[in-house]
Each structure stands twice: as structure tokens, then as C-alpha cells.
PDB file of C-alpha atoms in Angstrom:
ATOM      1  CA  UNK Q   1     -19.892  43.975  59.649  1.00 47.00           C
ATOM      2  CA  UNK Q   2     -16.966  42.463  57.838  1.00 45.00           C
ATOM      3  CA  UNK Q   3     -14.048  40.689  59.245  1.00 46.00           C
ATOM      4  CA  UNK Q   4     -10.717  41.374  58.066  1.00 44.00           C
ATOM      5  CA  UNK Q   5      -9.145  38.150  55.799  1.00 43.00           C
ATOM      6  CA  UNK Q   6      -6.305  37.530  53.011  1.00 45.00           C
ATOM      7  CA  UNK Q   7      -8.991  38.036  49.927  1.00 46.00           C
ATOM      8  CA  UNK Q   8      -8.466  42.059  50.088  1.00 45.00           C
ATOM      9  CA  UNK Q   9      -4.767  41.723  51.198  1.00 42.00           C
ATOM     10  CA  UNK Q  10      -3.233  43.559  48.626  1.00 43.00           C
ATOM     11  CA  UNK Q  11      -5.771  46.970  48.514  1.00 45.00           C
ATOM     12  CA  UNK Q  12      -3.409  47.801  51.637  1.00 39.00           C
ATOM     13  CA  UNK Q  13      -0.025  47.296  49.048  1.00 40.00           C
ATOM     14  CA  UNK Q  14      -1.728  49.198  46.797  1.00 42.00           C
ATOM     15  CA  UNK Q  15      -2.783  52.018  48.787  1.00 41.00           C
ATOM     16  CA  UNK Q  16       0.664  54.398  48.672  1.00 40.00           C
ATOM     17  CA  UNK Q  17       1.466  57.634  46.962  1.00 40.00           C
ATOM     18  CA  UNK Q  18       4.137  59.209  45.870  1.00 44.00           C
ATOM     19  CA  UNK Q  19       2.791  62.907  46.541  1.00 42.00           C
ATOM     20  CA  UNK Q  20      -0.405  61.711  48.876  1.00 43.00           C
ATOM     21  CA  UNK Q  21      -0.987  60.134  51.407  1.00 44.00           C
ATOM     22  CA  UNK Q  22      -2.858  59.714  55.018  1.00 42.00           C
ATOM     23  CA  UNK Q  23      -2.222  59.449  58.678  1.00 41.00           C
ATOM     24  CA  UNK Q  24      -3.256  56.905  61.355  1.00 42.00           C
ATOM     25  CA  UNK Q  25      -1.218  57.416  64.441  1.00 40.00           C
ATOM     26  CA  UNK Q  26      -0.812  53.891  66.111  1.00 43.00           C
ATOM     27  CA  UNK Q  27      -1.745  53.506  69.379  1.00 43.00           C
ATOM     28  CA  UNK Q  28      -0.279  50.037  69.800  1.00 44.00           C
ATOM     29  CA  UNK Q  29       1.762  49.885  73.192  1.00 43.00           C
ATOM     30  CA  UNK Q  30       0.007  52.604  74.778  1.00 39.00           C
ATOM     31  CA  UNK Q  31       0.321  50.668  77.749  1.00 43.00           C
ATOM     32  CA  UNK Q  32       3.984  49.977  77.594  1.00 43.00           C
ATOM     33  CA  UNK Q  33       4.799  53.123  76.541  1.00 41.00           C
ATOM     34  CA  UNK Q  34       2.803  55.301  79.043  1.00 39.00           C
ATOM     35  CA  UNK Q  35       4.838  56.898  82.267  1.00 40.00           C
ATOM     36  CA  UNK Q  36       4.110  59.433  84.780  1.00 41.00           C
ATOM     37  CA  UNK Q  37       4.250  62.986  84.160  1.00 44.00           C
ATOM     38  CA  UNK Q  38       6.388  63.278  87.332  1.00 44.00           C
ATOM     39  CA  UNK Q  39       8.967  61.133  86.265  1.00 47.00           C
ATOM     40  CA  UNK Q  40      11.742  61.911  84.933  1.00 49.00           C
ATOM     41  CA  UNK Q  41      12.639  61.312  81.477  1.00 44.00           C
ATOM     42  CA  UNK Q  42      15.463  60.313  79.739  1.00 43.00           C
ATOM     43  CA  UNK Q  43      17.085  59.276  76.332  1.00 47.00           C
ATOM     44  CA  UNK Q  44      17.661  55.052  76.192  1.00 42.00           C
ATOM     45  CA  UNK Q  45      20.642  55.606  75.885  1.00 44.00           C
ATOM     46  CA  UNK Q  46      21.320  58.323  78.563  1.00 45.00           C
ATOM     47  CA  UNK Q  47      24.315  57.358  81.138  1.00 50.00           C
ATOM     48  CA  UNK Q  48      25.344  59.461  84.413  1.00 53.00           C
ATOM     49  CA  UNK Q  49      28.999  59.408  83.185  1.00 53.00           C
ATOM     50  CA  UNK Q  50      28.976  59.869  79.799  1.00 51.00           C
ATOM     51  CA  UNK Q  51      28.371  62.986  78.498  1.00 54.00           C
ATOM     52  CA  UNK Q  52      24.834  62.383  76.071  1.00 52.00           C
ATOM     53  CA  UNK Q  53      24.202  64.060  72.966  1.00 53.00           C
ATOM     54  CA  UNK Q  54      20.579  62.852  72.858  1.00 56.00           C
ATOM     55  CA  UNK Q  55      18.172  65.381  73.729  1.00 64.00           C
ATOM     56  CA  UNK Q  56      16.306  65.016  76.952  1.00 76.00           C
ATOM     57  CA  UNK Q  57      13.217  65.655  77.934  1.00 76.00           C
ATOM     58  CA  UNK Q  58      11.792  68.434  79.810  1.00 86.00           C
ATOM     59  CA  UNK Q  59       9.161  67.956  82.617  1.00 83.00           C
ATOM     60  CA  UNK Q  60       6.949  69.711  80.276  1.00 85.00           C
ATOM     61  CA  UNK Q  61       7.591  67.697  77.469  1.00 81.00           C
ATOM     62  CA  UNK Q  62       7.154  64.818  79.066  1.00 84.00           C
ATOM     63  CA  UNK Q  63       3.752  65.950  80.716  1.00 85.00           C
ATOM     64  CA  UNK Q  64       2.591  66.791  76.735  1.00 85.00           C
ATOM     65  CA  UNK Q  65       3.527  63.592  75.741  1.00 84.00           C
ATOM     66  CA  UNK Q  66       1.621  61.481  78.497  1.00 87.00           C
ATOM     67  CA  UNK Q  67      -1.183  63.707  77.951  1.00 86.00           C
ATOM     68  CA  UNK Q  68      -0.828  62.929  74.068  1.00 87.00           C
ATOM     69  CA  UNK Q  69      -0.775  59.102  74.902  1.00 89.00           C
ATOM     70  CA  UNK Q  70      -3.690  59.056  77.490  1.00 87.00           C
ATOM     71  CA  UNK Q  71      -6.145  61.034  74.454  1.00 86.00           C
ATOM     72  CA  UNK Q  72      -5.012  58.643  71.950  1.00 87.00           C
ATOM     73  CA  UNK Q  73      -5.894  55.559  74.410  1.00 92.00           C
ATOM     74  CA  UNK Q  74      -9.478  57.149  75.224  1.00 91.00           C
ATOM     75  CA  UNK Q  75      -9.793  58.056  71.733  1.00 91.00           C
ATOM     76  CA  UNK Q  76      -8.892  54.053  71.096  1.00 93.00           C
ATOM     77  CA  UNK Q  77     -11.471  52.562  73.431  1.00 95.00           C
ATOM     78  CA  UNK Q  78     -14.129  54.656  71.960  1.00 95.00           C
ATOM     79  CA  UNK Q  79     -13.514  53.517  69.065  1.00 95.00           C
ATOM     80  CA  UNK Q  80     -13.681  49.905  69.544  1.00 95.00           C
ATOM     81  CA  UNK Q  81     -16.785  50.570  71.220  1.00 96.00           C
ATOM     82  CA  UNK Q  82     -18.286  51.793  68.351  1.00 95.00           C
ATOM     83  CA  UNK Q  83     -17.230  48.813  65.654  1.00 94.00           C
ATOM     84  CA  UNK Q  84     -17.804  46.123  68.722  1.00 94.00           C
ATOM     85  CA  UNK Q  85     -21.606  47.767  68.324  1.00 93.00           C
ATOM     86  CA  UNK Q  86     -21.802  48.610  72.258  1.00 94.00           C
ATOM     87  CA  UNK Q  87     -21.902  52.045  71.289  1.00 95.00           C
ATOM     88  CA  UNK Q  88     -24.849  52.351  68.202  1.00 96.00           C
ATOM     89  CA  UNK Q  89     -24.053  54.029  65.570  1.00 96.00           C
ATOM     90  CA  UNK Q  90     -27.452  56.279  65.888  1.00 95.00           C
ATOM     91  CA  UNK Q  91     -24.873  57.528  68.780  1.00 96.00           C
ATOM     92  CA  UNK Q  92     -21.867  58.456  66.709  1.00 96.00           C
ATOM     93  CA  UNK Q  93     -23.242  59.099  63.381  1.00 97.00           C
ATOM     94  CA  UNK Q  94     -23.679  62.605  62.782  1.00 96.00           C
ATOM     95  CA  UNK Q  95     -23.751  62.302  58.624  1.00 96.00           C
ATOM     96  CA  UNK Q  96     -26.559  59.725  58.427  1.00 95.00           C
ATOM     97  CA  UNK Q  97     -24.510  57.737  55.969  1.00 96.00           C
ATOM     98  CA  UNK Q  98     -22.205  55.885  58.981  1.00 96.00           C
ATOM     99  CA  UNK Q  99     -23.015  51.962  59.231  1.00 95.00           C
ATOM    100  CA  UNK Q 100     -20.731  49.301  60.203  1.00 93.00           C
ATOM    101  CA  UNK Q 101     -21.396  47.277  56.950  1.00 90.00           C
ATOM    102  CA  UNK Q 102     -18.818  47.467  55.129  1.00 90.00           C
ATOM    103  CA  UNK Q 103     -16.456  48.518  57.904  1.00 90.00           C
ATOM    104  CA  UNK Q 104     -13.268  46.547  58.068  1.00 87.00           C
ATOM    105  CA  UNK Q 105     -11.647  47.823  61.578  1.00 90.00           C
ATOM    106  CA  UNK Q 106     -12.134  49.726  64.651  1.00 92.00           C
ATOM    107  CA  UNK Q 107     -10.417  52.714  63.951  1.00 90.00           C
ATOM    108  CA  UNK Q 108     -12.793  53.474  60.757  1.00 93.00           C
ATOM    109  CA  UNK Q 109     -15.654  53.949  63.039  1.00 95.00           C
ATOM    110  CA  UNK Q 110     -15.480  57.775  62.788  1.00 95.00           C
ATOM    111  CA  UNK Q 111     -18.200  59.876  61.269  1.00 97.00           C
ATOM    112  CA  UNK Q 112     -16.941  62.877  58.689  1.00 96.00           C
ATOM    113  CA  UNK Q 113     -18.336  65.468  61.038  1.00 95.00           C
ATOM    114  CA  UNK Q 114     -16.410  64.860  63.458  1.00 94.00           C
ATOM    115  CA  UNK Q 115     -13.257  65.587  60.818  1.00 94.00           C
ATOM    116  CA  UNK Q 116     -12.408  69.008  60.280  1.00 94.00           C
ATOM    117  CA  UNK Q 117     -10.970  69.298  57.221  1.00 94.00           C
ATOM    118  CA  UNK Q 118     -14.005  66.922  55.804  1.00 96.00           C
ATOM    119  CA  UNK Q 119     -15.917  70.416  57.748  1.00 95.00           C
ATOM    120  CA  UNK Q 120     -13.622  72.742  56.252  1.00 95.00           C
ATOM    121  CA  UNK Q 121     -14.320  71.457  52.655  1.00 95.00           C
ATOM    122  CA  UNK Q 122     -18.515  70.979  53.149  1.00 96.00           C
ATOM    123  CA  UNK Q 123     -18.013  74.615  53.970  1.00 96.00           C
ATOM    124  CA  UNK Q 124     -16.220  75.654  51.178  1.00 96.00           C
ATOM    125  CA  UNK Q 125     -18.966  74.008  48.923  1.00 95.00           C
ATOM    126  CA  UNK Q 126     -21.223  76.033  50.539  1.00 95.00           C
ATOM    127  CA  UNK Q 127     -22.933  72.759  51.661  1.00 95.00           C
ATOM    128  CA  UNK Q 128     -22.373  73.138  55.407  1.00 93.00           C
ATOM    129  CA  UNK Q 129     -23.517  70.196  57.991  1.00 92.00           C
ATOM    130  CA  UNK Q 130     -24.058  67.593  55.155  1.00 95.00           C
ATOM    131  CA  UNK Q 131     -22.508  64.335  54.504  1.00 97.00           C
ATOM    132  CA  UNK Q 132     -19.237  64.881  52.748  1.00 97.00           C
ATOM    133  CA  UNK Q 133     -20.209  62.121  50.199  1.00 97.00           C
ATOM    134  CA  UNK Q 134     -22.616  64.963  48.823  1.00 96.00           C
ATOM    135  CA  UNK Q 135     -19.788  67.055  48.438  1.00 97.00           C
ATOM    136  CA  UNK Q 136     -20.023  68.299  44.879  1.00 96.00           C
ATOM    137  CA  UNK Q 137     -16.786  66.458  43.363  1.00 96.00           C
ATOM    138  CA  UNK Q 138     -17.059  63.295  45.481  1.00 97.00           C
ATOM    139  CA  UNK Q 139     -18.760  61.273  42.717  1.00 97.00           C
ATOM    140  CA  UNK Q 140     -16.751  62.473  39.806  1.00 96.00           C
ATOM    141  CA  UNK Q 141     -13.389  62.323  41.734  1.00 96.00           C
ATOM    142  CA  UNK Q 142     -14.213  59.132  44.088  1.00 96.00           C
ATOM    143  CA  UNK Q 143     -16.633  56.801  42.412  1.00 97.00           C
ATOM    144  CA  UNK Q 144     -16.177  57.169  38.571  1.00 96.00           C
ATOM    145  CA  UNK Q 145     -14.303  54.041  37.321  1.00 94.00           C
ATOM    146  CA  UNK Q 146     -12.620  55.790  33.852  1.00 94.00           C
ATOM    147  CA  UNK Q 147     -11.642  58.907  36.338  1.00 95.00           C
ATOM    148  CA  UNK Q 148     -10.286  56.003  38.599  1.00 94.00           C
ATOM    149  CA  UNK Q 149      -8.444  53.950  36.045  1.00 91.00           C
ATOM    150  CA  UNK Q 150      -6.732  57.394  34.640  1.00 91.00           C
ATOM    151  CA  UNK Q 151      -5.926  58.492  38.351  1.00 89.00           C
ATOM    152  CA  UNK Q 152      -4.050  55.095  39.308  1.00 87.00           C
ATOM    153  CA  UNK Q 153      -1.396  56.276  36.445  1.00 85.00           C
ATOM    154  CA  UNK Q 154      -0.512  58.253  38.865  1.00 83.00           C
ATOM    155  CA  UNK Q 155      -0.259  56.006  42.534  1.00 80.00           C
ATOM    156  CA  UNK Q 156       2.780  53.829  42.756  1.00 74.00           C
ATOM    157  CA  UNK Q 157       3.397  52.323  46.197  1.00 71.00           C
ATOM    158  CA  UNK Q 158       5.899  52.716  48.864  1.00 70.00           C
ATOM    159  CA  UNK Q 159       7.808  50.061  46.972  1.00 69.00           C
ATOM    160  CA  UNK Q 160       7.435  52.184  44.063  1.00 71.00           C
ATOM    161  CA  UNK Q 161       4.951  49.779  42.247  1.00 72.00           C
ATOM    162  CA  UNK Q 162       2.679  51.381  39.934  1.00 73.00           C
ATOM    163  CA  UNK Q 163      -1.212  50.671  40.837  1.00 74.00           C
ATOM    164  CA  UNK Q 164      -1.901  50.581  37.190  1.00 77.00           C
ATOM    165  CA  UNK Q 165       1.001  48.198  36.311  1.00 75.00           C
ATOM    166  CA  UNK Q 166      -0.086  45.673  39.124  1.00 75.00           C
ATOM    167  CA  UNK Q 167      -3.947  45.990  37.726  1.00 75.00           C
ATOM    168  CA  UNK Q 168      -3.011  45.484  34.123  1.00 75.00           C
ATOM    169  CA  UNK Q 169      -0.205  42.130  35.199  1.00 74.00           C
ATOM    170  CA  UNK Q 170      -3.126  40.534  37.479  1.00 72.00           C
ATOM    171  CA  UNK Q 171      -1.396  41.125  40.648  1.00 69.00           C
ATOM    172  CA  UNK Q 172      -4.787  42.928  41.838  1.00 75.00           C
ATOM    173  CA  UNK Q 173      -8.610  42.751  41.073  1.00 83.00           C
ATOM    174  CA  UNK Q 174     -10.298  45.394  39.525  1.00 87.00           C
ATOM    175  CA  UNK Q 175     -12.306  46.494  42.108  1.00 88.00           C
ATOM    176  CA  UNK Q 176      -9.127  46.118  44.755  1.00 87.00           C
ATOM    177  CA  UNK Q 177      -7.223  48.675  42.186  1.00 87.00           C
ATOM    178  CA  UNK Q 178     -10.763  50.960  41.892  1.00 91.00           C
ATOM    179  CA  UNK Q 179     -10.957  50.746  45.920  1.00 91.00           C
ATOM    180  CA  UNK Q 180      -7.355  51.814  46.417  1.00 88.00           C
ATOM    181  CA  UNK Q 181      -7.067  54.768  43.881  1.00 90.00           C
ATOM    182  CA  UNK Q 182     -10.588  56.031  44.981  1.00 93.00           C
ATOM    183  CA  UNK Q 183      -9.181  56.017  49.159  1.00 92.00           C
ATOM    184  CA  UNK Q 184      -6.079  58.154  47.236  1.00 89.00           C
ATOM    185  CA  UNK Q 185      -8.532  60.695  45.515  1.00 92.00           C
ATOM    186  CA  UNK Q 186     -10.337  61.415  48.542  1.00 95.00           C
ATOM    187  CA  UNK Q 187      -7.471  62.005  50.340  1.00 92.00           C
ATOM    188  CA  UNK Q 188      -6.285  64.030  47.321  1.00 90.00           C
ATOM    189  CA  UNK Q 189     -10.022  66.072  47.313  1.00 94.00           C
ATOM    190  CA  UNK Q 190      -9.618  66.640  51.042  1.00 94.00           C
ATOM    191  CA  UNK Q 191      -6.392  66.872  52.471  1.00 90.00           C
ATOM    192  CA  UNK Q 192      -4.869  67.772  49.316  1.00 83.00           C
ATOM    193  CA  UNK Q 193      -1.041  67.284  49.946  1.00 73.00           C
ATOM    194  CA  UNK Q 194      -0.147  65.451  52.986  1.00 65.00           C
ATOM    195  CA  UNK Q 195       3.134  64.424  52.891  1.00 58.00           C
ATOM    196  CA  UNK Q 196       4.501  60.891  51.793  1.00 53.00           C
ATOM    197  CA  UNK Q 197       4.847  59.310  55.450  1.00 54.00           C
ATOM    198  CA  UNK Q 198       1.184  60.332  56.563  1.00 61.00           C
ATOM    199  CA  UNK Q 199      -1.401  58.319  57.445  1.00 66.00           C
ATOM    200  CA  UNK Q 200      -5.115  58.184  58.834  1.00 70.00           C
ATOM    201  CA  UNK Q 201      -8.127  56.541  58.189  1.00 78.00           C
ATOM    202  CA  UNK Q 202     -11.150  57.680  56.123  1.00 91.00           C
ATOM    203  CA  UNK Q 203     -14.558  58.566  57.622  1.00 95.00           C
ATOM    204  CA  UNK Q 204     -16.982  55.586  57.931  1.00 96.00           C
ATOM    205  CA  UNK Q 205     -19.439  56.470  55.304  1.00 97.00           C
ATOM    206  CA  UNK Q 206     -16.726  57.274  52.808  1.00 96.00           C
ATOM    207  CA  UNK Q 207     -15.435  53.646  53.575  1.00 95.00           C
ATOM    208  CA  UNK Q 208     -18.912  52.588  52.463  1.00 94.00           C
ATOM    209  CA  UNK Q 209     -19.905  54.699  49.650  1.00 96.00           C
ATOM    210  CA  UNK Q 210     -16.506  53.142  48.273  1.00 96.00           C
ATOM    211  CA  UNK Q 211     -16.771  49.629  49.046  1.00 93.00           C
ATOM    212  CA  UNK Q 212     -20.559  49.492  48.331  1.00 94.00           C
ATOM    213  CA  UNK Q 213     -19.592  50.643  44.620  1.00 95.00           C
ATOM    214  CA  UNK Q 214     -16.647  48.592  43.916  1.00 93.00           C
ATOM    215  CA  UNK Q 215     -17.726  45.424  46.283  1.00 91.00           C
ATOM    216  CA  UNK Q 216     -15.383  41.938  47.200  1.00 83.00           C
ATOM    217  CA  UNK Q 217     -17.595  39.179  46.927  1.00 69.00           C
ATOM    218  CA  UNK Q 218     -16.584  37.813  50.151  1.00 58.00           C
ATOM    219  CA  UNK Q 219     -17.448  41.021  51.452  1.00 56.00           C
ATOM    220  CA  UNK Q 220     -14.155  41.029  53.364  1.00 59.00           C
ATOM    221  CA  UNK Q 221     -12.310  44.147  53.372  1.00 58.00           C
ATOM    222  CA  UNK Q 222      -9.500  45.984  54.858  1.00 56.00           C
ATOM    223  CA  UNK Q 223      -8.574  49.856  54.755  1.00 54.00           C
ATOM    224  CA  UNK Q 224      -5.646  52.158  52.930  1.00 50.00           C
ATOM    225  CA  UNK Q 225      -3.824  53.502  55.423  1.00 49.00           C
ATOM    226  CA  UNK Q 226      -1.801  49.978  56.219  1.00 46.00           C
ATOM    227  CA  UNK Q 227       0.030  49.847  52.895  1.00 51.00           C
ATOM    228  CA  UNK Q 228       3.415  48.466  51.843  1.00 47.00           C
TER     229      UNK Q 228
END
């Protein structure tokens, strides 16, 4: 399992694009943020005698969004069970190609079947139940290096730095700028178009089909969806 360092620090800057992206939604705060479905709910700014133009809150609302914050805090501590190792990943694994190798964080400890677009695309291959690293295109779109260096043209980040540009100065490794445009062609192959602000993380055996093919010697590495 590999621990999270500066050596890989800038595949996260590098991981942004300007018509693709993915979605992690942060549950950081859960605790702080979490409140009582029968309390009542208002703006931060809301005041008794002043008239508010913030929206407020219905009961049901409010009852969704505790609901939304208590799945996303289960969903959390599984999770971490899975990259502390408490929970094998014999357990989890439904692909056969999960293994916390080359896994950089808890919240990449998800297998591709349990993904439904990764389902949705397996399906439309025709190749139902299977790994979506078998997926026809993956190797060709994902793992090629002269398919990856043409691609990363195309990536800038949200600073509006291109990937290519920042390979060709020095400012990244080759194999940081082949991890980081091969994350963005998944995403790409899978999700298609996302939306610029969206975020989540890639399944686990993607993560290592990636990193096992374009490797950091200190074997350190972290994942795309915590760009710059």
C-alpha cells in the first residue's frame, strides 16, 4: 500500500480539464455539519426582524439533506475500512483486478462494479460483469503512451496550464504527465462530459492498471480528483 508524499505532488495540478472532469463529494465535517431532521433550519444569515431573502429550508429539505450526510458518512467509514485492510479486499472486490498496491487513499478503495456507469459501458461492449480494464478501448485510450502524449494537448488545468507545456518545461515527470492524462481519458471513455467543477475518484483497479504502467519509483502516489 502506498503512502501519500510530495514526490507525486504535482499529478494532482495536473489533473484538470477544460471540458472533463470528475467528482468526489467531500465528506470532511460531516460531523460539524450534521443536525437533526427535526430541527429547524435556517439561512446563516437569517434574523427574526429583518426580512431574509435567503431561501430557507423546508422540513423536508432538511430531512434529505441529513439523510444525504448520514450515507456519505457510512459510505466514508466503509471506505477506510477497506484501505486500513480490516475489511479484505476478497470482500469488496467484485472485478478481480482490486488490490491496495498501488492505492494512494481511502476513498479509491471502490471496485468498478460497484460503479454504474463503469456497468453501463461493460454493457454496451457487450462484455457484461467483467473488469472494466477489459473494456475494449481501455488499452488504446488509457495505457498507450503516443495516444497519451497527443491527448495531454488537450488538458490544461484549472489554472489554465497546459499538461503538455508543463511536461515539455520539466515542471512534471513523464510518467506524472502519462498518469494524469490517462485518469482524464478514462473519465473521458466513461463519463464522457462531466462538467468542469466535477469530481470523483476512479475505481481501484483502474488506479492500478495506471500506476502499474507508468510507475514512481518511490512508489508514492496520489489520485486526480484533488487538482489545482
Amino acid at each position: 500500500m502506498s503512502n501519500l508524499s510530495d514526490d507525486d505532488s504535482s499529478e494532482y495540478r495536473l489533473y484538470s480539464s477544460d471540458s472533463s472532469e470528475a467528482s468526489s463529494i467531500s465528506s470532511e465535517h460531516l460531523e460539524d455539519s450534521f443536525f437533526s431532521a427535526s430541527e429547524e433550519f435556517f439561512p446563516y444569515n437569517y434574523n427574526d426582524n429583518v426580512e431574509s431573502v435567503e431561501p430557507i429550508a423546508t422540513e423536508q429539505e432538511a430531512a434529505a439533506y441529513a439523510v444525504k450526510l448520514a450515507q456519505e458518512e457510512e459510505e466514508e467509514e466503509i471506505l477506510w475500512s477497506r484501505f486500513s485492510g480490516e475489511d479484505n479486499v476478497e470482500n469488496w472486490c467484485k472485478c478481480s483486478n482490486c488490490s491496495l498496491e498501488f492505492v494512494a487513499k481511502y476513498d479509491e478503495c471502490r471496485c468498478c462494479m460497484e460503479i454504474e456507469q463503469c456497468k453501463t459501458r461493460m454493457e454496451e461492449a457487450e462484455i457484461p460483469e467483467q473488469c472494466v480494464t477489459v473494456h475494449p478501448g481501455f488499452a488504446d485510450i488509457c495505457l498507450k503512451r503516443w495516444v497519451l502524449r497527443v491527448a495531454g494537448i488537450g488538458f490544461k488545468t484549472k489554472k489554465k496550464k497546459s499538461y503538455t507545456v508543463m511536461f515539455v518545461q520539466g515542471d512534471t515527470a513523464e510518467h506524472e504527465f502519462l498518469r494524469a492524462v490517462a485518469y482524464r481519458q478514462f473519465v473521458r471513455m466513461i463519463w464522457k462530459y462531466v462538467g468542469a467543477s466535477t469530481r470523483i475518484p476512479l475505481p481501484c483497479c483502474v488506479y492500478n492498471s495506471i500506476r502499474r504502467t507508468y510507475p514512481t519509483e518511490a512508489e508514492d502516489y496520489h489520485g486526480y480528483e484533488e487538482d489545482d
